[in-house]
Short mmCIF file of C-alpha atoms in Angstrom, two decimals:
data_model
loop_
_atom_site.label_atom_id
_atom_site.label_comp_id
_atom_site.label_asym_id
_atom_site.label_seq_id
_atom_site.Cartn_x
_atom_site.Cartn_y
_atom_site.Cartn_z
CA MET N 21 0.00 0.00 0.00
CA PRO N 22 1.35 3.42 -0.92
CA ASP N 23 1.78 6.05 1.74
CA LYS N 24 -1.42 8.10 1.96
CA ASN N 25 0.59 11.17 2.83
CA LEU N 26 2.26 11.30 -0.59
CA LYS N 27 2.26 14.88 -1.79
CA PHE N 28 0.59 15.25 -5.21
CA LEU N 29 0.81 18.10 -7.69
CA VAL N 30 -2.08 18.30 -10.14
CA VAL N 31 -1.22 20.34 -13.26
CA ASP N 32 -4.03 21.40 -15.61
CA ASP N 33 -5.11 24.72 -17.08
CA PHE N 34 -8.79 23.95 -16.44
CA SER N 35 -9.84 24.37 -12.83
CA THR N 36 -12.68 21.88 -13.33
CA MET N 37 -10.24 19.16 -14.31
CA ARG N 38 -7.95 19.97 -11.38
CA ARG N 39 -10.92 19.74 -9.06
CA ILE N 40 -12.01 16.39 -10.50
CA VAL N 41 -8.54 14.89 -10.20
CA ARG N 42 -8.20 16.28 -6.68
CA ASN N 43 -11.54 14.71 -5.68
CA LEU N 44 -10.62 11.38 -7.24
CA LEU N 45 -7.30 11.38 -5.38
CA LYS N 46 -9.14 12.22 -2.16
CA GLU N 47 -11.49 9.32 -2.83
CA LEU N 48 -8.41 7.08 -3.09
CA GLY N 49 -7.19 8.39 0.24
CA PHE N 50 -4.65 10.97 -0.97
CA VAL N 51 -5.49 14.28 0.68
CA ASN N 52 -2.12 16.01 0.36
CA VAL N 53 -2.76 17.62 -3.04
CA ASP N 54 -1.61 20.92 -4.52
CA GLU N 55 -2.49 22.42 -7.91
CA ALA N 56 -0.75 24.35 -10.69
CA GLU N 57 -2.34 25.86 -13.80
CA ASP N 58 0.50 25.24 -16.26
CA GLY N 59 4.02 23.84 -16.64
CA THR N 60 5.72 27.04 -15.57
CA ALA N 61 3.70 27.35 -12.37
CA ALA N 62 4.23 23.64 -11.72
CA LEU N 63 8.02 23.87 -12.03
CA ARG N 64 8.01 26.82 -9.63
CA LYS N 65 6.00 24.84 -7.09
CA LEU N 66 8.17 21.77 -7.59
CA GLN N 67 11.31 23.76 -6.77
CA ASP N 68 9.77 24.99 -3.53
CA GLY N 69 7.98 21.97 -2.13
CA ALA N 70 8.84 18.33 -1.77
CA PHE N 71 6.36 16.66 -4.11
CA ASP N 72 6.13 12.90 -4.46
CA PHE N 73 3.87 12.58 -7.46
CA ILE N 74 2.80 14.68 -10.46
CA VAL N 75 -0.41 14.30 -12.44
CA SER N 76 -0.31 16.53 -15.52
CA ASP N 77 -2.27 17.61 -18.55
CA TRP N 78 -0.45 18.05 -21.88
CA ASN N 79 -1.98 21.02 -23.68
CA MET N 80 -1.50 24.09 -21.49
CA PRO N 81 -0.49 27.71 -22.05
CA ASN N 82 2.98 29.05 -21.13
CA MET N 83 4.53 25.61 -20.80
CA ASP N 84 2.93 22.39 -21.98
CA GLY N 85 3.04 19.12 -20.10
CA LEU N 86 5.64 17.47 -22.33
CA THR N 87 8.10 20.35 -21.96
CA MET N 88 7.48 20.31 -18.22
CA LEU N 89 8.14 16.57 -18.13
CA GLN N 90 11.40 17.04 -20.06
CA ASN N 91 12.43 19.77 -17.63
CA ILE N 92 11.66 17.56 -14.66
CA ARG N 93 13.62 14.62 -16.09
CA ALA N 94 16.57 16.91 -16.78
CA ASN N 95 16.58 18.27 -13.25
CA GLU N 96 18.73 16.32 -10.81
CA ALA N 97 16.50 17.14 -7.83
CA LEU N 98 13.22 16.33 -9.55
CA LYS N 99 14.05 13.61 -12.06
CA ASN N 100 12.81 10.70 -9.95
CA ILE N 101 9.32 12.06 -9.31
CA PRO N 102 6.73 9.94 -11.14
CA VAL N 103 4.74 11.90 -13.74
CA LEU N 104 1.36 10.60 -14.85
CA MET N 105 -0.01 12.28 -17.97
CA ILE N 106 -3.78 12.73 -18.21
CA THR N 107 -4.54 14.26 -21.58
CA ALA N 108 -6.95 14.52 -24.47
CA GLU N 109 -4.05 14.11 -26.91
CA ALA N 110 -4.69 10.72 -28.45
CA LYS N 111 -2.27 10.54 -31.35
CA LYS N 112 0.16 7.64 -31.30
CA GLU N 113 3.00 10.12 -31.74
CA ASN N 114 1.93 11.82 -28.52
CA ILE N 115 1.95 8.63 -26.52
CA VAL N 116 5.35 7.64 -27.91
CA ALA N 117 6.78 11.13 -27.28
CA ALA N 118 5.52 11.09 -23.69
CA ALA N 119 6.94 7.64 -23.06
CA GLN N 120 10.31 8.66 -24.53
CA ALA N 121 10.36 11.80 -22.41
CA GLY N 122 10.01 9.62 -19.35
CA ALA N 123 6.31 9.71 -18.47
CA SER N 124 5.40 7.16 -15.81
CA GLY N 125 1.92 6.61 -17.21
CA TYR N 126 -0.46 7.89 -19.87
CA ILE N 127 -4.22 8.28 -19.50
CA VAL N 128 -6.44 9.57 -22.31
CA LYS N 129 -9.39 11.80 -21.48
CA PRO N 130 -12.21 11.13 -20.88
CA PHE N 131 -11.13 8.69 -18.20
CA THR N 132 -12.71 6.89 -15.25
CA ALA N 133 -11.84 6.74 -11.56
CA ALA N 134 -10.98 3.05 -12.02
CA VAL N 135 -8.42 3.82 -14.72
CA LEU N 136 -6.77 6.46 -12.54
CA GLU N 137 -6.56 4.04 -9.62
CA GLU N 138 -5.16 1.28 -11.81
CA LYS N 139 -2.45 3.50 -13.32
CA LEU N 140 -1.51 4.94 -9.93
CA ASN N 141 -1.16 1.47 -8.45
CA LYS N 142 0.94 0.35 -11.41
CA ILE N 143 3.27 3.31 -10.91
CA PHE N 144 3.50 2.61 -7.16
CA GLN N 145 4.42 -1.00 -7.92
CA ASN N 146 7.12 0.12 -10.33
CA MET N 147 8.45 2.54 -7.71
CA GLN N 148 8.63 -0.22 -5.10
CA ALA N 149 10.27 -2.57 -7.55
CA LYS N 150 12.91 0.08 -8.26
CA ILE N 151 13.54 0.61 -4.55
CA ALA N 152 13.81 -3.16 -4.08
CA VAL N 153 16.38 -3.39 -6.88
CA LYS N 154 18.45 -0.63 -5.31
CA ALA N 155 18.31 -2.28 -1.87
CA MET L 79 0.13 49.12 -75.46
CA ASN L 80 -2.97 50.90 -74.35
CA THR L 81 -5.05 49.72 -77.23
CA LYS L 82 -3.81 46.22 -76.61
CA ASN L 83 -4.97 46.49 -73.04
CA LEU L 84 -8.30 47.82 -74.05
CA ALA L 85 -8.76 45.07 -76.54
CA LYS L 86 -7.96 42.57 -73.84
CA ILE L 87 -10.42 44.16 -71.50
CA LYS L 88 -13.07 44.06 -74.16
CA SER L 89 -12.53 40.43 -74.90
CA ASP L 90 -12.52 39.64 -71.20
CA ASP L 91 -15.69 41.58 -70.85
CA THR L 92 -17.44 39.60 -73.53
CA ASP L 93 -16.10 36.41 -71.94
CA LEU L 94 -17.66 37.53 -68.75
CA ILE L 95 -21.03 38.22 -70.28
CA LYS L 96 -20.88 34.94 -72.13
CA SER L 97 -20.04 33.05 -68.98
CA ARG L 98 -22.82 34.76 -67.13
CA LYS L 99 -25.26 33.73 -69.79
CA THR L 100 -24.07 30.15 -69.75
CA LYS L 101 -24.11 30.14 -65.94
CA LYS L 102 -20.49 29.08 -65.83
CA PRO L 103 -18.43 30.16 -62.84
CA ILE L 104 -17.61 33.79 -63.44
CA LYS L 105 -13.94 34.54 -63.77
CA LEU L 106 -13.69 37.14 -61.07
CA SER L 107 -9.93 36.87 -61.20
CA LYS L 108 -10.05 38.12 -64.76
CA ILE L 109 -12.13 41.09 -63.75
CA ILE L 110 -9.68 41.90 -61.03
CA THR L 111 -6.73 41.60 -63.40
CA SER L 112 -8.50 43.87 -65.84
CA ILE L 113 -9.15 46.43 -63.15
CA SER L 114 -5.53 46.41 -62.12
CA GLU L 115 -4.54 46.85 -65.73
CA ILE L 116 -6.79 49.86 -65.95
CA ASN L 117 -5.29 51.17 -62.75
CA SER L 118 -1.89 51.01 -64.37
CA ILE L 119 -3.25 52.91 -67.34
CA GLU L 120 -4.52 55.54 -64.99
CA ASP L 121 -1.12 55.74 -63.39
CA ASN L 122 0.29 56.48 -66.79
CA GLY L 123 -1.75 59.65 -66.77
CA ILE L 124 -4.33 58.82 -69.45
CA LYS L 125 -7.16 59.38 -67.03
CA SER L 126 -8.97 61.67 -69.36
CA ASP L 127 -9.59 58.94 -71.86
CA LYS L 128 -13.34 58.68 -71.72
CA ASP L 129 -13.29 55.16 -73.07
CA VAL L 130 -11.17 53.94 -70.21
CA ILE L 131 -13.44 55.53 -67.67
CA ASP L 132 -16.40 53.99 -69.37
CA GLN L 133 -14.67 50.65 -69.31
CA VAL L 134 -13.89 50.98 -65.63
CA GLY L 135 -17.48 51.91 -64.96
CA GLN L 136 -18.74 48.99 -66.94
CA LEU L 137 -16.35 46.57 -65.29
CA THR L 138 -17.25 47.79 -61.84
CA ARG L 139 -20.89 47.36 -62.69
CA ASN L 140 -20.17 43.86 -64.02
CA LEU L 141 -18.25 42.88 -60.92
CA HIS L 142 -20.95 44.26 -58.70
CA ASP L 143 -23.67 42.54 -60.71
CA SER L 144 -21.91 39.22 -60.84
CA LEU L 145 -21.25 39.24 -57.11
CA ARG L 146 -24.87 40.10 -56.56
CA GLU L 147 -26.09 37.59 -59.08
CA LEU L 148 -24.21 34.83 -57.33
CA GLY L 149 -25.50 36.13 -54.06
CA TYR L 150 -22.00 36.74 -52.76
CA ASP L 151 -22.64 40.31 -51.64
CA LYS L 152 -25.47 39.35 -49.32
CA ARG L 153 -23.73 36.19 -48.27
CA LEU L 154 -20.46 37.93 -47.52
CA GLU L 155 -22.37 40.54 -45.56
CA ARG L 156 -24.15 37.82 -43.63
CA ILE L 157 -20.90 35.97 -42.92
CA ALA L 158 -19.29 39.16 -41.69
CA GLY L 159 -22.13 39.53 -39.25
CA GLU L 160 -22.31 35.89 -38.25
CA VAL L 161 -18.70 35.27 -37.32
CA PRO L 162 -18.64 37.61 -34.31
CA GLU L 163 -22.06 36.27 -33.36
CA ALA L 164 -20.69 32.72 -33.44
CA GLN L 165 -17.84 33.83 -31.20
CA ASP L 166 -20.33 35.18 -28.68
CA LYS L 167 -22.30 31.97 -28.88
CA LEU L 168 -19.22 29.86 -28.27
CA ALA L 169 -18.29 32.03 -25.30
CA TYR L 170 -21.80 31.43 -24.00
CA VAL L 171 -21.34 27.65 -24.37
CA ALA L 172 -18.00 27.80 -22.59
CA SER L 173 -19.42 29.77 -19.69
CA LYS L 174 -22.54 27.58 -19.39
CA THR L 175 -20.54 24.36 -19.32
CA GLN L 176 -18.09 25.86 -16.83
CA GLN L 177 -20.99 26.85 -14.56
CA ALA L 178 -22.49 23.37 -14.82
CA ALA L 179 -19.17 21.74 -13.99
CA ASP L 180 -18.73 24.01 -10.98
CA ARG L 181 -22.27 23.39 -9.71
CA THR L 182 -21.86 19.63 -10.09
CA LEU L 183 -18.49 19.57 -8.37
CA THR L 184 -19.73 21.72 -5.50
CA ALA L 185 -22.75 19.44 -5.04
CA THR L 186 -20.55 16.34 -5.03
CA GLU L 187 -18.13 17.89 -2.59
CA THR L 188 -21.07 18.71 -0.30
CA ALA L 189 -22.70 15.28 -0.56
CA ILE L 190 -19.64 13.06 -0.16
CA PRO L 191 -18.87 14.10 3.46
CA ILE L 192 -22.54 13.53 4.43
CA GLN L 193 -22.41 10.01 3.02
CA ASP L 194 -19.01 9.40 4.62
CA LYS L 195 -20.35 10.47 8.02
CA LEU L 196 -23.40 8.20 7.74
CA SER L 197 -21.15 5.29 6.92
CA THR L 198 -18.56 6.00 9.64
CA ASN L 199 -21.23 6.39 12.32
CA ALA L 200 -22.95 3.16 11.29
CA ILE L 201 -19.68 1.23 11.42
CA GLU L 202 -18.89 2.70 14.83
CA LEU L 203 -22.34 1.82 16.27
CA SER L 204 -22.17 -1.66 14.84
CA ASP L 205 -18.76 -2.19 16.46
CA ARG L 206 -20.07 -1.02 19.82
CA TRP L 207 -23.07 -3.37 19.59
CA GLU L 208 -20.84 -6.28 18.79
CA LYS L 209 -18.57 -5.55 21.74
CA ALA L 210 -21.53 -5.05 24.11
CA LEU L 211 -23.06 -8.35 23.05
CA GLU L 212 -19.74 -10.11 23.55
CA SER L 213 -19.19 -8.68 27.03
CA GLN L 214 -22.83 -9.37 27.96
CA GLN L 215 -21.98 -13.07 28.23
CA THR L 216 -19.47 -12.46 31.01
CA ASN L 217 -21.05 -9.56 32.90
CA LEU L 218 -24.32 -7.96 31.96
CA ASN L 219 -24.13 -4.20 32.10
CA ALA L 220 -27.55 -2.63 31.55
CA GLU L 221 -26.05 0.88 31.50
CA VAL L 222 -23.91 0.11 28.42
CA PHE L 223 -26.97 -1.11 26.51
CA LYS L 224 -28.99 1.89 27.60
CA VAL L 225 -26.37 4.31 26.23
CA LEU L 226 -26.09 2.27 23.05
CA LEU L 227 -29.84 2.29 22.54
CA ILE L 228 -29.96 6.05 22.96
CA ASP L 229 -27.04 6.55 20.55
CA THR L 230 -28.53 4.19 17.99
CA LEU L 231 -31.92 5.87 18.14
CA SER L 232 -30.35 9.28 17.77
CA TYR L 233 -28.36 7.98 14.78
CA LEU L 234 -31.51 6.61 13.18
CA ASP L 235 -33.35 9.86 13.86
CA ARG L 236 -30.67 11.85 12.05
CA ILE L 237 -30.62 9.61 8.95
CA PRO L 238 -33.65 11.13 7.14
CA GLU L 239 -32.23 14.62 7.59
CA GLN L 240 -28.90 13.53 6.11
CA THR L 241 -30.39 11.60 3.21
CA ARG L 242 -32.55 14.63 2.47
CA ALA L 243 -29.39 16.75 2.34
CA THR L 244 -27.77 14.25 -0.04
CA ASN L 245 -30.89 14.14 -2.19
CA GLU L 246 -30.81 17.91 -2.44
CA GLN L 247 -27.30 17.70 -3.83
CA LEU L 248 -28.31 14.95 -6.25
CA LEU L 249 -31.11 17.17 -7.49
CA GLU L 250 -28.65 20.01 -7.82
CA ILE L 251 -26.44 17.78 -9.99
CA MET L 252 -29.46 16.93 -12.09
CA MET L 253 -30.45 20.58 -12.49
CA ALA L 254 -26.89 21.51 -13.42
CA GLN L 255 -27.42 19.46 -16.59
CA ASP L 256 -29.92 22.00 -17.88
CA PHE L 257 -27.08 23.60 -19.83
CA GLN L 258 -27.20 20.74 -22.32
CA ASP L 259 -30.52 21.89 -23.75
CA LEU L 260 -29.30 25.47 -24.16
CA THR L 261 -25.79 24.75 -25.40
CA GLY L 262 -27.13 22.00 -27.67
CA GLN L 263 -29.33 24.51 -29.48
CA VAL L 264 -26.53 27.04 -29.71
CA MET L 265 -24.10 24.44 -31.03
CA LYS L 266 -26.62 23.38 -33.68
CA ASN L 267 -26.90 26.99 -34.81
CA ILE L 268 -23.16 27.38 -34.96
CA THR L 269 -22.76 24.11 -36.86
CA ARG L 270 -25.33 25.27 -39.40
CA MET L 271 -23.62 28.63 -39.72
CA VAL L 272 -20.17 27.07 -40.14
CA GLN L 273 -21.48 24.66 -42.75
CA SER L 274 -23.00 27.45 -44.81
CA LEU L 275 -19.86 29.53 -44.33
CA GLU L 276 -17.75 26.63 -45.54
CA LYS L 277 -20.01 26.15 -48.56
CA ASP L 278 -19.86 29.84 -49.48
CA LEU L 279 -16.12 29.99 -49.06
CA ILE L 280 -15.59 26.87 -51.14
CA GLU L 281 -17.72 28.35 -53.90
CA LEU L 282 -15.74 31.56 -53.76
CA LEU L 283 -12.50 29.60 -53.83
CA LEU L 284 -13.62 27.48 -56.75
CA ALA L 285 -14.64 30.65 -58.60
CA TYR L 286 -11.23 32.26 -58.47
CA ALA L 287 -8.48 30.73 -56.46
CA PRO L 288 -5.34 28.94 -57.53
CA THR L 289 -5.49 25.22 -56.88
CA LYS L 290 -3.03 24.69 -54.12
CA LYS L 291 -3.29 22.12 -51.41
CA PRO L 292 -3.00 23.55 -47.93
CA SER L 293 -0.21 21.89 -46.07
CA VAL L 294 -1.40 19.94 -43.08
CA ASP L 295 1.10 20.20 -40.28
CA GLU L 296 -0.25 18.60 -37.17
CA GLY L 297 1.81 19.21 -34.10
CA LEU L 298 1.59 17.42 -30.81
CA MET L 299 -1.11 19.66 -29.39
CA ASN L 300 -4.38 18.96 -31.15
CA GLY L 301 -6.77 18.59 -28.25
CA PRO L 302 -9.35 15.82 -28.11
CA VAL L 303 -9.96 13.71 -31.22
CA THR L 304 -13.61 14.34 -32.02
CA ASN L 305 -13.83 11.88 -34.87
CA THR L 306 -11.70 8.74 -34.83
CA LYS L 307 -13.12 7.39 -38.08
CA ASN L 308 -10.66 7.00 -40.96
CA ARG L 309 -7.73 7.93 -38.75
CA ASP L 310 -5.13 5.31 -38.08
CA ASN L 311 -2.72 7.53 -36.17
CA VAL L 312 -4.91 8.04 -33.13
CA VAL L 313 -6.02 5.83 -30.28
CA CYS L 314 -9.69 5.56 -29.32
CA ASN L 315 -9.49 4.36 -25.74
CA GLN L 316 -7.26 3.62 -22.76
CA ASP L 317 -6.76 -0.02 -23.77
CA GLN L 318 -5.16 1.08 -27.03
CA VAL L 319 -2.87 3.45 -25.12
CA ASP L 320 -1.83 0.61 -22.85
CA ASP L 321 -1.31 -1.75 -25.78
CA LEU L 322 0.83 0.78 -27.63
CA LEU L 323 2.98 1.46 -24.58
CA ALA L 324 3.31 -2.26 -23.90
CA SER L 325 4.36 -2.88 -27.51
CA LEU L 326 7.08 -0.28 -27.05
CA GLY L 327 8.24 -1.99 -23.88
CA PHE L 328 7.07 0.63 -21.40
#
């Protein structure tokens, strides 16, 4: 079971979507959730606070989700934070680009609570497996 | 040179009349070229030539007539008016859907804690009953049961009030869907307008535009795919995303 105190950052330019993701996370027991409205704001928040998990949209003003992901993976302090993409972008190229950039998971909108839970659990398993390998 | 131009204009002019009679697409581009040719004549300072002025007058009349005959003048006027209107309508749709989403989310956020409380209290009471019944076998404590009875009754008494509160929120969620009727109508109007705009523009293009294919350069930010038919480069659901990632070894 993952730690329920994990600190989440939900990145989406639509407040409705941020609210939905926040509520779904709460439903899954994760109450430590912060929000950012685009990649730039997210990176700023990531520098300041110790976040454990990022859930991000792709298409956003100022800085899109892919660029943000690339920035995170290139940053020594942030590169190990899992990033789950939740996006309406459904082209195969998008999915491949996200995977190559180091996304931990990819969910296409519209999505269900069950899908979110499944992907989160998969990422948690991968995280634990990585820790186990290191130890 | 001037006479040559005039001759050309004349022949174009007759072409135009001919084409109008035969209901062929009118060569507006030719009219425009002719006008620009006349403009160049004017620049050369032969403005006083009555023939040229007559020609310009006639051409202008022809252009005006042909646009009117094809209905372009009215249609262009209508389009010019409809585009800003469509923008307003779309803004209306965006604001209505945003309101509905907010109302629904607020209602859910209000109802969930009520339901959670009902459930937590029930579990707690049930636990206490179980424990009381267990301990009753060793030493019967009437006081414990009395307190439990009072608590249980009070819990039961509060249930209708709480379910009513939840129902209110469910109704609120239902009422928040009223946007669909309004936005649906607006979207239908916009769709109709865009279709007629597209038709008019295509006709205009066919009438006098060079045939050049617009280059389609799709980036990585296209938003939701609204029509997956006949497209093999997009995924339609989460399973296909998972399959693709799995096939790539992620």
